[in-house]
Amino acid sequence: KQPDPGIALVKERLSSVRNKLLVLSGKGGVGKSTVTSLLSRCLAANNPDRNVGVLDIDICGPSQPRVLGALGEQVHQSGSGWSPVYIEDNLSLMSIGFLLSSPDAAVIWRGPKKNGMIKQFLSEVDWGSLDYLILDTPPGTSDEHLSATSYLKGAGITGAIIVTTPPQVALLDVRKEIDFCRKVNIPILGVVENMSIFICPKCKNAAEIFPASSGGARTMSNELNVEFLGSIPLDPLLARCCDEGKNFLTEMPDSPIVSVLNEICKNI
Ligand code: ADP
């Protein structure tokens, strides 16, 4: 069987992208898109000479246009491909959300059509030269993951970041994500635990939300021999920033979340 010519196209297009990262989660709603947006904003903000791109391949539930504040933007075709939307001078985004007629439009596609879209995204977006391309994926291990990993085979994947919440059910799914990465030979950069504790916006005190599973993500990471990258607390102000597409890092520069993000960015 001939290899898919898309693999060579993707390799060529991404030859000017240094690190290609996948953000994965076993379940929906654990904060994968939030963490993707925060890490990309943090990587870009910490070094103006660094170029960061975000590719939202959550075909059925694209959230990056909203959380990165680019709802309603349009992407343009040029001679050199699709131009992404610029969030900052050194932070760009491509998402299927930009190609839909309205934010409420449902994408009801079977595997082959999703596969074609991902191939186009990976081979036709003109990112210019990037230090990081961060792929926001749907929850689980589905068509989108298989398509992305097979098209990225030639270009190479730097590694995956796995996002989870503390409860055991989410952690069980993380084990599957780790197993997936190992089966398809994707290095695992580490696990990020989200919504570990709640910081009251009024009194600033911290409370455990899931006391029964406290420390579970760290323990599991140790047990499975993967890096534990850090814990991000639940903060209603973060949820609000994401809903409104605002930059949490500049809105709340003194938040402990920003320190956690800076630490994570040093390790990826
Ligand atoms: P996923 O991409 O895993 O489906 P999202 O990133 O869309 O999850 O997050 C689900 C919801 O939880 C969103 O409304 C988001 O704003 C909120 N959220 C995620 N992480 C946090 C956090 N650390 N603090 C407060 N709200 C959060």
PDB file of C-alpha atoms and ligand atoms in Angstrom:
ATOM      1  CA  LYS A   1       0.000   0.000   0.000  1.00  0.00           C
ATOM      2  CA  GLN A   2       1.330   3.444  -0.972  1.00  0.00           C
ATOM      3  CA  PRO A   3       1.792   5.888   1.941  1.00  0.00           C
ATOM      4  CA  ASP A   4      -0.773   8.707   2.025  1.00  0.00           C
ATOM      5  CA  PRO A   5       0.758  11.658   0.093  1.00  0.00           C
ATOM      6  CA  GLY A   6      -0.653  13.890   2.856  1.00  0.00           C
ATOM      7  CA  ILE A   7       2.140  12.712   5.181  1.00  0.00           C
ATOM      8  CA  ALA A   8       4.799  14.240   2.915  1.00  0.00           C
ATOM      9  CA  LEU A   9       2.763  17.446   2.465  1.00  0.00           C
ATOM     10  CA  VAL A  10       2.406  17.841   6.231  1.00  0.00           C
ATOM     11  CA  LYS A  11       6.105  17.180   6.733  1.00  0.00           C
ATOM     12  CA  GLU A  12       7.002  19.867   4.238  1.00  0.00           C
ATOM     13  CA  ARG A  13       4.519  22.415   5.606  1.00  0.00           C
ATOM     14  CA  LEU A  14       5.595  21.863   9.209  1.00  0.00           C
ATOM     15  CA  SER A  15       9.322  21.843   8.486  1.00  0.00           C
ATOM     16  CA  SER A  16       9.450  25.372   9.955  1.00  0.00           C
ATOM     17  CA  VAL A  17       7.679  24.315  13.176  1.00  0.00           C
ATOM     18  CA  ARG A  18      10.097  23.322  15.911  1.00  0.00           C
ATOM     19  CA  ASN A  19       7.815  21.673  18.514  1.00  0.00           C
ATOM     20  CA  LYS A  20       4.530  19.977  17.782  1.00  0.00           C
ATOM     21  CA  LEU A  21       2.515  19.284  20.922  1.00  0.00           C
ATOM     22  CA  LEU A  22      -0.793  17.472  21.381  1.00  0.00           C
ATOM     23  CA  VAL A  23      -3.059  18.316  24.298  1.00  0.00           C
ATOM     24  CA  LEU A  24      -5.130  15.286  25.264  1.00  0.00           C
ATOM     25  CA  SER A  25      -7.784  14.412  27.826  1.00  0.00           C
ATOM     26  CA  GLY A  26      -9.724  11.266  28.547  1.00  0.00           C
ATOM     27  CA  LYS A  27     -12.962  13.123  29.211  1.00  0.00           C
ATOM     28  CA  GLY A  28     -14.657  16.297  28.026  1.00  0.00           C
ATOM     29  CA  GLY A  29     -15.073  19.198  30.409  1.00  0.00           C
ATOM     30  CA  VAL A  30     -11.831  18.631  32.336  1.00  0.00           C
ATOM     31  CA  GLY A  31     -10.364  21.877  31.000  1.00  0.00           C
ATOM     32  CA  LYS A  32      -8.287  20.710  28.047  1.00  0.00           C
ATOM     33  CA  SER A  33      -9.188  23.729  25.900  1.00  0.00           C
ATOM     34  CA  THR A  34      -8.661  26.071  28.831  1.00  0.00           C
ATOM     35  CA  VAL A  35      -5.221  24.605  29.533  1.00  0.00           C
ATOM     36  CA  THR A  36      -4.328  24.726  25.811  1.00  0.00           C
ATOM     37  CA  SER A  37      -5.215  28.409  25.624  1.00  0.00           C
ATOM     38  CA  LEU A  38      -3.415  29.263  28.882  1.00  0.00           C
ATOM     39  CA  LEU A  39      -0.240  27.422  27.919  1.00  0.00           C
ATOM     40  CA  SER A  40      -0.176  28.962  24.461  1.00  0.00           C
ATOM     41  CA  ARG A  41      -0.719  32.457  25.843  1.00  0.00           C
ATOM     42  CA  CYS A  42       1.929  31.868  28.504  1.00  0.00           C
ATOM     43  CA  LEU A  43       4.513  30.481  26.046  1.00  0.00           C
ATOM     44  CA  ALA A  44       3.934  33.475  23.766  1.00  0.00           C
ATOM     45  CA  ALA A  45       3.932  36.069  26.566  1.00  0.00           C
ATOM     46  CA  ASN A  46       7.139  34.789  28.185  1.00  0.00           C
ATOM     47  CA  ASN A  47       9.222  35.389  25.085  1.00  0.00           C
ATOM     48  CA  PRO A  48       8.268  37.902  22.366  1.00  0.00           C
ATOM     49  CA  ASP A  49      10.784  36.268  20.012  1.00  0.00           C
ATOM     50  CA  ARG A  50       8.930  32.993  20.272  1.00  0.00           C
ATOM     51  CA  ASN A  51       6.114  32.188  17.825  1.00  0.00           C
ATOM     52  CA  VAL A  52       3.257  30.008  18.966  1.00  0.00           C
ATOM     53  CA  GLY A  53       0.413  28.547  16.917  1.00  0.00           C
ATOM     54  CA  VAL A  54      -2.738  26.791  18.131  1.00  0.00           C
ATOM     55  CA  LEU A  55      -4.548  24.309  15.909  1.00  0.00           C
ATOM     56  CA  ASP A  56      -7.997  23.375  17.163  1.00  0.00           C
ATOM     57  CA  ILE A  57      -8.848  19.948  15.766  1.00  0.00           C
ATOM     58  CA  ASP A  58     -11.806  19.408  18.070  1.00  0.00           C
ATOM     59  CA  ILE A  59     -13.915  19.291  14.915  1.00  0.00           C
ATOM     60  CA  CYS A  60     -17.271  18.783  16.641  1.00  0.00           C
ATOM     61  CA  GLY A  61     -16.659  21.159  19.551  1.00  0.00           C
ATOM     62  CA  PRO A  62     -14.126  23.841  18.617  1.00  0.00           C
ATOM     63  CA  SER A  63     -13.664  26.154  21.623  1.00  0.00           C
ATOM     64  CA  GLN A  64     -10.436  28.006  20.870  1.00  0.00           C
ATOM     65  CA  PRO A  65     -12.080  30.883  18.929  1.00  0.00           C
ATOM     66  CA  ARG A  66     -14.089  31.686  22.072  1.00  0.00           C
ATOM     67  CA  VAL A  67     -11.407  31.189  24.732  1.00  0.00           C
ATOM     68  CA  LEU A  68      -8.756  33.032  22.733  1.00  0.00           C
ATOM     69  CA  GLY A  69     -11.170  35.889  22.021  1.00  0.00           C
ATOM     70  CA  ALA A  70     -11.412  35.397  18.255  1.00  0.00           C
ATOM     71  CA  LEU A  71     -15.099  34.532  17.861  1.00  0.00           C
ATOM     72  CA  GLY A  72     -16.459  35.716  14.512  1.00  0.00           C
ATOM     73  CA  GLU A  73     -13.012  36.113  12.911  1.00  0.00           C
ATOM     74  CA  GLN A  74     -12.482  34.838   9.386  1.00  0.00           C
ATOM     75  CA  VAL A  75      -9.554  32.989   7.908  1.00  0.00           C
ATOM     76  CA  HIS A  76      -8.284  33.923   4.471  1.00  0.00           C
ATOM     77  CA  GLN A  77      -6.796  31.906   1.652  1.00  0.00           C
ATOM     78  CA  SER A  78      -3.657  33.248   0.081  1.00  0.00           C
ATOM     79  CA  GLY A  79      -1.207  31.879  -2.468  1.00  0.00           C
ATOM     80  CA  SER A  80       0.714  30.204   0.343  1.00  0.00           C
ATOM     81  CA  GLY A  81      -2.282  28.632   2.067  1.00  0.00           C
ATOM     82  CA  TRP A  82      -4.758  29.518   4.796  1.00  0.00           C
ATOM     83  CA  SER A  83      -3.698  32.422   6.991  1.00  0.00           C
ATOM     84  CA  PRO A  84      -4.392  31.772  10.678  1.00  0.00           C
ATOM     85  CA  VAL A  85      -6.027  34.388  12.918  1.00  0.00           C
ATOM     86  CA  TYR A  86      -3.539  36.393  14.993  1.00  0.00           C
ATOM     87  CA  ILE A  87      -4.432  36.683  18.692  1.00  0.00           C
ATOM     88  CA  GLU A  88      -1.139  38.440  19.473  1.00  0.00           C
ATOM     89  CA  ASP A  89       1.797  39.301  17.214  1.00  0.00           C
ATOM     90  CA  ASN A  90       3.371  35.952  18.141  1.00  0.00           C
ATOM     91  CA  LEU A  91       0.250  33.846  18.777  1.00  0.00           C
ATOM     92  CA  SER A  92      -1.907  32.539  15.946  1.00  0.00           C
ATOM     93  CA  LEU A  93      -4.913  30.247  15.775  1.00  0.00           C
ATOM     94  CA  MET A  94      -6.615  28.018  13.240  1.00  0.00           C
ATOM     95  CA  SER A  95      -9.885  26.317  14.097  1.00  0.00           C
ATOM     96  CA  ILE A  96     -12.766  24.754  12.265  1.00  0.00           C
ATOM     97  CA  GLY A  97     -14.837  27.260  14.235  1.00  0.00           C
ATOM     98  CA  PHE A  98     -13.679  29.915  11.740  1.00  0.00           C
ATOM     99  CA  LEU A  99     -15.098  27.964   8.823  1.00  0.00           C
ATOM    100  CA  LEU A 100     -18.592  27.415  10.238  1.00  0.00           C
ATOM    101  CA  SER A 101     -21.489  29.625   9.238  1.00  0.00           C
ATOM    102  CA  SER A 102     -22.396  30.279  12.897  1.00  0.00           C
ATOM    103  CA  PRO A 103     -21.017  29.295  16.315  1.00  0.00           C
ATOM    104  CA  ASP A 104     -24.150  27.180  16.812  1.00  0.00           C
ATOM    105  CA  ALA A 105     -23.717  25.205  13.586  1.00  0.00           C
ATOM    106  CA  ALA A 106     -23.281  21.478  14.247  1.00  0.00           C
ATOM    107  CA  VAL A 107     -20.567  19.540  12.463  1.00  0.00           C
ATOM    108  CA  ILE A 108     -21.960  16.093  11.744  1.00  0.00           C
ATOM    109  CA  TRP A 109     -19.176  14.310   9.932  1.00  0.00           C
ATOM    110  CA  ARG A 110     -18.002  10.752   9.764  1.00  0.00           C
ATOM    111  CA  GLY A 111     -14.372   9.726  10.127  1.00  0.00           C
ATOM    112  CA  PRO A 112     -13.183  10.171   6.510  1.00  0.00           C
ATOM    113  CA  LYS A 113     -14.417  13.748   6.300  1.00  0.00           C
ATOM    114  CA  LYS A 114     -12.780  14.636   9.618  1.00  0.00           C
ATOM    115  CA  ASN A 115      -9.621  12.976   8.370  1.00  0.00           C
ATOM    116  CA  GLY A 116      -9.667  15.151   5.234  1.00  0.00           C
ATOM    117  CA  MET A 117     -10.174  18.301   7.275  1.00  0.00           C
ATOM    118  CA  ILE A 118      -7.280  17.471   9.603  1.00  0.00           C
ATOM    119  CA  LYS A 119      -5.028  16.748   6.643  1.00  0.00           C
ATOM    120  CA  GLN A 120      -5.937  20.147   5.185  1.00  0.00           C
ATOM    121  CA  PHE A 121      -5.344  21.896   8.504  1.00  0.00           C
ATOM    122  CA  LEU A 122      -1.953  20.272   8.909  1.00  0.00           C
ATOM    123  CA  SER A 123      -0.795  20.757   5.343  1.00  0.00           C
ATOM    124  CA  GLU A 124      -2.355  24.030   4.217  1.00  0.00           C
ATOM    125  CA  VAL A 125      -2.114  26.537   7.058  1.00  0.00           C
ATOM    126  CA  ASP A 126       0.612  29.089   6.506  1.00  0.00           C
ATOM    127  CA  TRP A 127       1.967  29.406  10.069  1.00  0.00           C
ATOM    128  CA  GLY A 128       5.293  30.883   9.034  1.00  0.00           C
ATOM    129  CA  SER A 129       8.006  29.782  11.367  1.00  0.00           C
ATOM    130  CA  LEU A 130       6.818  28.552  14.771  1.00  0.00           C
ATOM    131  CA  ASP A 131       8.532  27.494  17.967  1.00  0.00           C
ATOM    132  CA  TYR A 132       5.400  25.693  19.162  1.00  0.00           C
ATOM    133  CA  LEU A 133       2.351  24.343  17.392  1.00  0.00           C
ATOM    134  CA  ILE A 134      -0.157  23.187  19.998  1.00  0.00           C
ATOM    135  CA  LEU A 135      -2.992  20.926  18.885  1.00  0.00           C
ATOM    136  CA  ASP A 136      -6.202  20.990  20.921  1.00  0.00           C
ATOM    137  CA  THR A 137      -7.856  17.604  20.365  1.00  0.00           C
ATOM    138  CA  PRO A 138     -11.306  16.184  21.212  1.00  0.00           C
ATOM    139  CA  PRO A 139     -11.639  14.084  24.384  1.00  0.00           C
ATOM    140  CA  GLY A 140     -10.745  10.404  24.234  1.00  0.00           C
ATOM    141  CA  THR A 141      -8.851   8.666  21.479  1.00  0.00           C
ATOM    142  CA  SER A 142     -10.965   8.951  18.366  1.00  0.00           C
ATOM    143  CA  ASP A 143     -10.747   9.537  14.610  1.00  0.00           C
ATOM    144  CA  GLU A 144      -9.181  12.960  15.063  1.00  0.00           C
ATOM    145  CA  HIS A 145      -6.293  11.588  17.133  1.00  0.00           C
ATOM    146  CA  LEU A 146      -5.598   8.776  14.722  1.00  0.00           C
ATOM    147  CA  SER A 147      -5.712  11.154  11.737  1.00  0.00           C
ATOM    148  CA  ALA A 148      -3.471  13.735  13.396  1.00  0.00           C
ATOM    149  CA  THR A 149      -0.916  11.199  14.586  1.00  0.00           C
ATOM    150  CA  SER A 150      -0.750   9.452  11.220  1.00  0.00           C
ATOM    151  CA  TYR A 151      -0.344  12.711   9.249  1.00  0.00           C
ATOM    152  CA  LEU A 152       2.234  13.969  11.725  1.00  0.00           C
ATOM    153  CA  LYS A 153       4.281  10.770  11.389  1.00  0.00           C
ATOM    154  CA  GLY A 154       6.708  12.309   8.904  1.00  0.00           C
ATOM    155  CA  ALA A 155       6.923  15.710  10.620  1.00  0.00           C
ATOM    156  CA  GLY A 156       7.263  14.123  14.078  1.00  0.00           C
ATOM    157  CA  ILE A 157       5.367  14.855  17.302  1.00  0.00           C
ATOM    158  CA  THR A 158       7.402  16.395  20.106  1.00  0.00           C
ATOM    159  CA  GLY A 159       5.056  15.117  22.755  1.00  0.00           C
ATOM    160  CA  ALA A 160       1.670  15.056  24.425  1.00  0.00           C
ATOM    161  CA  ILE A 161       0.350  16.907  27.453  1.00  0.00           C
ATOM    162  CA  ILE A 162      -2.465  15.098  29.235  1.00  0.00           C
ATOM    163  CA  VAL A 163      -5.060  17.101  31.149  1.00  0.00           C
ATOM    164  CA  THR A 164      -7.173  15.584  33.900  1.00  0.00           C
ATOM    165  CA  THR A 165      -9.246  16.462  36.958  1.00  0.00           C
ATOM    166  CA  PRO A 166      -8.577  14.677  40.244  1.00  0.00           C
ATOM    167  CA  PRO A 167     -11.515  12.227  40.433  1.00  0.00           C
ATOM    168  CA  GLN A 168     -10.656   8.629  39.825  1.00  0.00           C
ATOM    169  CA  VAL A 169     -13.028   8.307  36.851  1.00  0.00           C
ATOM    170  CA  ALA A 170     -11.082  10.964  34.945  1.00  0.00           C
ATOM    171  CA  LEU A 171      -7.824   9.339  36.005  1.00  0.00           C
ATOM    172  CA  LEU A 172      -8.944   5.992  34.617  1.00  0.00           C
ATOM    173  CA  ASP A 173      -9.371   7.685  31.265  1.00  0.00           C
ATOM    174  CA  VAL A 174      -5.933   9.243  31.582  1.00  0.00           C
ATOM    175  CA  ARG A 175      -4.455   5.774  31.803  1.00  0.00           C
ATOM    176  CA  LYS A 176      -6.063   5.083  28.416  1.00  0.00           C
ATOM    177  CA  GLU A 177      -4.585   8.278  26.956  1.00  0.00           C
ATOM    178  CA  ILE A 178      -1.159   7.246  28.228  1.00  0.00           C
ATOM    179  CA  ASP A 179      -1.635   3.790  26.731  1.00  0.00           C
ATOM    180  CA  PHE A 180      -2.667   5.389  23.410  1.00  0.00           C
ATOM    181  CA  CYS A 181       0.476   7.550  23.335  1.00  0.00           C
ATOM    182  CA  ARG A 182       2.666   4.561  24.072  1.00  0.00           C
ATOM    183  CA  LYS A 183       0.977   2.458  21.373  1.00  0.00           C
ATOM    184  CA  VAL A 184       1.433   5.138  18.696  1.00  0.00           C
ATOM    185  CA  ASN A 185       4.898   6.160  19.959  1.00  0.00           C
ATOM    186  CA  ILE A 186       4.119   9.702  21.091  1.00  0.00           C
ATOM    187  CA  PRO A 187       6.415  10.864  23.909  1.00  0.00           C
ATOM    188  CA  ILE A 188       4.429  12.006  26.955  1.00  0.00           C
ATOM    189  CA  LEU A 189       5.581  15.392  28.233  1.00  0.00           C
ATOM    190  CA  GLY A 190       3.451  15.038  31.333  1.00  0.00           C
ATOM    191  CA  VAL A 191       0.140  15.326  33.127  1.00  0.00           C
ATOM    192  CA  VAL A 192      -1.558  18.584  34.146  1.00  0.00           C
ATOM    193  CA  GLU A 193      -4.151  18.338  36.902  1.00  0.00           C
ATOM    194  CA  ASN A 194      -6.919  20.910  36.521  1.00  0.00           C
ATOM    195  CA  MET A 195      -9.527  22.081  39.051  1.00  0.00           C
ATOM    196  CA  SER A 196      -7.633  20.480  41.906  1.00  0.00           C
ATOM    197  CA  ILE A 197      -8.570  23.035  44.535  1.00  0.00           C
ATOM    198  CA  PHE A 198     -11.000  25.942  44.658  1.00  0.00           C
ATOM    199  CA  ILE A 199      -9.742  29.406  45.449  1.00  0.00           C
ATOM    200  CA  CYS A 200     -12.523  31.591  46.824  1.00  0.00           C
ATOM    201  CA  PRO A 201     -12.433  34.881  44.906  1.00  0.00           C
ATOM    202  CA  LYS A 202     -13.626  36.742  48.028  1.00  0.00           C
ATOM    203  CA  CYS A 203     -11.508  35.365  50.870  1.00  0.00           C
ATOM    204  CA  LYS A 204      -8.760  33.842  48.649  1.00  0.00           C
ATOM    205  CA  ASN A 205      -8.814  30.693  50.798  1.00  0.00           C
ATOM    206  CA  ALA A 206      -8.261  27.371  49.044  1.00  0.00           C
ATOM    207  CA  ALA A 207     -10.580  24.355  49.470  1.00  0.00           C
ATOM    208  CA  GLU A 208     -10.168  20.818  48.130  1.00  0.00           C
ATOM    209  CA  ILE A 209     -12.992  20.047  45.693  1.00  0.00           C
ATOM    210  CA  PHE A 210     -12.350  16.322  45.477  1.00  0.00           C
ATOM    211  CA  PRO A 211     -10.773  15.431  48.848  1.00  0.00           C
ATOM    212  CA  ALA A 212     -11.129  11.703  48.207  1.00  0.00           C
ATOM    213  CA  SER A 213      -8.931  11.915  45.128  1.00  0.00           C
ATOM    214  CA  SER A 214      -6.500  14.522  46.389  1.00  0.00           C
ATOM    215  CA  GLY A 215      -3.023  13.933  44.997  1.00  0.00           C
ATOM    216  CA  GLY A 216      -4.359  11.197  42.688  1.00  0.00           C
ATOM    217  CA  ALA A 217      -2.947  12.652  39.474  1.00  0.00           C
ATOM    218  CA  ARG A 218       0.523  12.973  40.970  1.00  0.00           C
ATOM    219  CA  THR A 219       0.411   9.441  42.379  1.00  0.00           C
ATOM    220  CA  MET A 220      -0.798   8.039  39.075  1.00  0.00           C
ATOM    221  CA  SER A 221       1.905   9.928  37.171  1.00  0.00           C
ATOM    222  CA  ASN A 222       4.583   8.474  39.442  1.00  0.00           C
ATOM    223  CA  GLU A 223       3.113   5.009  39.140  1.00  0.00           C
ATOM    224  CA  LEU A 224       2.990   5.168  35.336  1.00  0.00           C
ATOM    225  CA  ASN A 225       6.380   6.825  35.079  1.00  0.00           C
ATOM    226  CA  VAL A 226       5.222  10.060  33.449  1.00  0.00           C
ATOM    227  CA  GLU A 227       6.074  13.604  34.507  1.00  0.00           C
ATOM    228  CA  PHE A 228       3.586  15.445  36.734  1.00  0.00           C
ATOM    229  CA  LEU A 229       3.635  18.995  35.345  1.00  0.00           C
ATOM    230  CA  GLY A 230       1.455  20.814  37.890  1.00  0.00           C
ATOM    231  CA  SER A 231      -1.964  21.525  39.371  1.00  0.00           C
ATOM    232  CA  ILE A 232      -4.200  24.374  38.233  1.00  0.00           C
ATOM    233  CA  PRO A 233      -6.817  25.469  40.797  1.00  0.00           C
ATOM    234  CA  LEU A 234     -10.447  26.141  39.918  1.00  0.00           C
ATOM    235  CA  ASP A 235     -10.957  29.864  39.771  1.00  0.00           C
ATOM    236  CA  PRO A 236     -14.294  31.383  38.684  1.00  0.00           C
ATOM    237  CA  LEU A 237     -12.390  34.363  37.295  1.00  0.00           C
ATOM    238  CA  LEU A 238     -10.565  32.026  34.929  1.00  0.00           C
ATOM    239  CA  ALA A 239     -13.881  30.591  33.734  1.00  0.00           C
ATOM    240  CA  ARG A 240     -15.128  34.133  33.154  1.00  0.00           C
ATOM    241  CA  CYS A 241     -12.014  35.158  31.218  1.00  0.00           C
ATOM    242  CA  CYS A 242     -12.390  32.065  29.004  1.00  0.00           C
ATOM    243  CA  ASP A 243     -16.076  32.747  28.383  1.00  0.00           C
ATOM    244  CA  GLU A 244     -15.327  36.322  27.448  1.00  0.00           C
ATOM    245  CA  GLY A 245     -12.179  35.500  25.475  1.00  0.00           C
ATOM    246  CA  LYS A 246     -10.035  37.614  27.775  1.00  0.00           C
ATOM    247  CA  ASN A 247      -6.405  36.964  28.584  1.00  0.00           C
ATOM    248  CA  PHE A 248      -6.290  35.651  32.173  1.00  0.00           C
ATOM    249  CA  LEU A 249      -2.528  36.237  32.336  1.00  0.00           C
ATOM    250  CA  THR A 250      -2.900  39.982  31.904  1.00  0.00           C
ATOM    251  CA  GLU A 251      -6.214  40.226  33.792  1.00  0.00           C
ATOM    252  CA  MET A 252      -4.928  38.354  36.878  1.00  0.00           C
ATOM    253  CA  PRO A 253      -1.115  38.543  36.723  1.00  0.00           C
ATOM    254  CA  ASP A 254      -0.732  37.801  40.464  1.00  0.00           C
ATOM    255  CA  SER A 255      -2.854  34.654  40.441  1.00  0.00           C
ATOM    256  CA  PRO A 256      -1.136  31.449  41.613  1.00  0.00           C
ATOM    257  CA  ILE A 257      -2.396  29.949  38.317  1.00  0.00           C
ATOM    258  CA  VAL A 258       0.060  32.166  36.438  1.00  0.00           C
ATOM    259  CA  SER A 259       2.969  30.829  38.535  1.00  0.00           C
ATOM    260  CA  VAL A 260       1.884  27.236  37.843  1.00  0.00           C
ATOM    261  CA  LEU A 261       1.689  28.001  34.113  1.00  0.00           C
ATOM    262  CA  ASN A 262       5.148  29.560  34.102  1.00  0.00           C
ATOM    263  CA  GLU A 263       6.545  26.431  35.766  1.00  0.00           C
ATOM    264  CA  ILE A 264       4.789  24.147  33.257  1.00  0.00           C
ATOM    265  CA  CYS A 265       6.058  26.229  30.325  1.00  0.00           C
ATOM    266  CA  LYS A 266       9.635  25.770  31.547  1.00  0.00           C
ATOM    267  CA  ASN A 267       9.188  22.015  31.260  1.00  0.00           C
ATOM    268  CA  ILE A 268       7.627  21.732  27.810  1.00  0.00           C
TER     269      ILE A 268
HETATM  270  P1  ADP B   1     -12.593  20.600  27.785  1.00  0.00           P
HETATM  271  O1  ADP B   1     -11.803  21.263  26.698  1.00  0.00           O
HETATM  272  O2  ADP B   1     -11.800  19.556  28.516  1.00  0.00           O
HETATM  273  O3  ADP B   1     -13.921  20.082  27.335  1.00  0.00           O
HETATM  274  P2  ADP B   1     -12.940  23.281  28.839  1.00  0.00           P
HETATM  275  O4  ADP B   1     -11.560  23.821  28.796  1.00  0.00           O
HETATM  276  O5  ADP B   1     -13.894  23.720  27.768  1.00  0.00           O
HETATM  277  O6  ADP B   1     -12.914  21.689  28.915  1.00  0.00           O
HETATM  278  O7  ADP B   1     -13.520  23.603  30.285  1.00  0.00           O
HETATM  279  C1  ADP B   1     -14.851  23.270  30.653  1.00  0.00           C
HETATM  280  C2  ADP B   1     -15.428  24.416  31.479  1.00  0.00           C
HETATM  281  O8  ADP B   1     -14.728  24.525  32.706  1.00  0.00           O
HETATM  282  C3  ADP B   1     -15.303  25.779  30.797  1.00  0.00           C
HETATM  283  O9  ADP B   1     -16.446  26.523  31.086  1.00  0.00           O
HETATM  284  C4  ADP B   1     -14.077  26.402  31.451  1.00  0.00           C
HETATM  285  O10 ADP B   1     -14.129  27.813  31.472  1.00  0.00           O
HETATM  286  C5  ADP B   1     -14.159  25.833  32.849  1.00  0.00           C
HETATM  287  N1  ADP B   1     -12.821  25.650  33.461  1.00  0.00           N
HETATM  288  C6  ADP B   1     -11.814  24.870  33.030  1.00  0.00           C
HETATM  289  N2  ADP B   1     -10.757  24.937  33.870  1.00  0.00           N
HETATM  290  C7  ADP B   1     -11.102  25.798  34.856  1.00  0.00           C
HETATM  291  C8  ADP B   1     -10.453  26.299  36.030  1.00  0.00           C
HETATM  292  N3  ADP B   1      -9.230  25.907  36.364  1.00  0.00           N
HETATM  293  N4  ADP B   1     -11.132  27.191  36.801  1.00  0.00           N
HETATM  294  C9  ADP B   1     -12.388  27.573  36.473  1.00  0.00           C
HETATM  295  N5  ADP B   1     -13.057  27.129  35.402  1.00  0.00           N
HETATM  296  C10 ADP B   1     -12.432  26.254  34.594  1.00  0.00           C
END
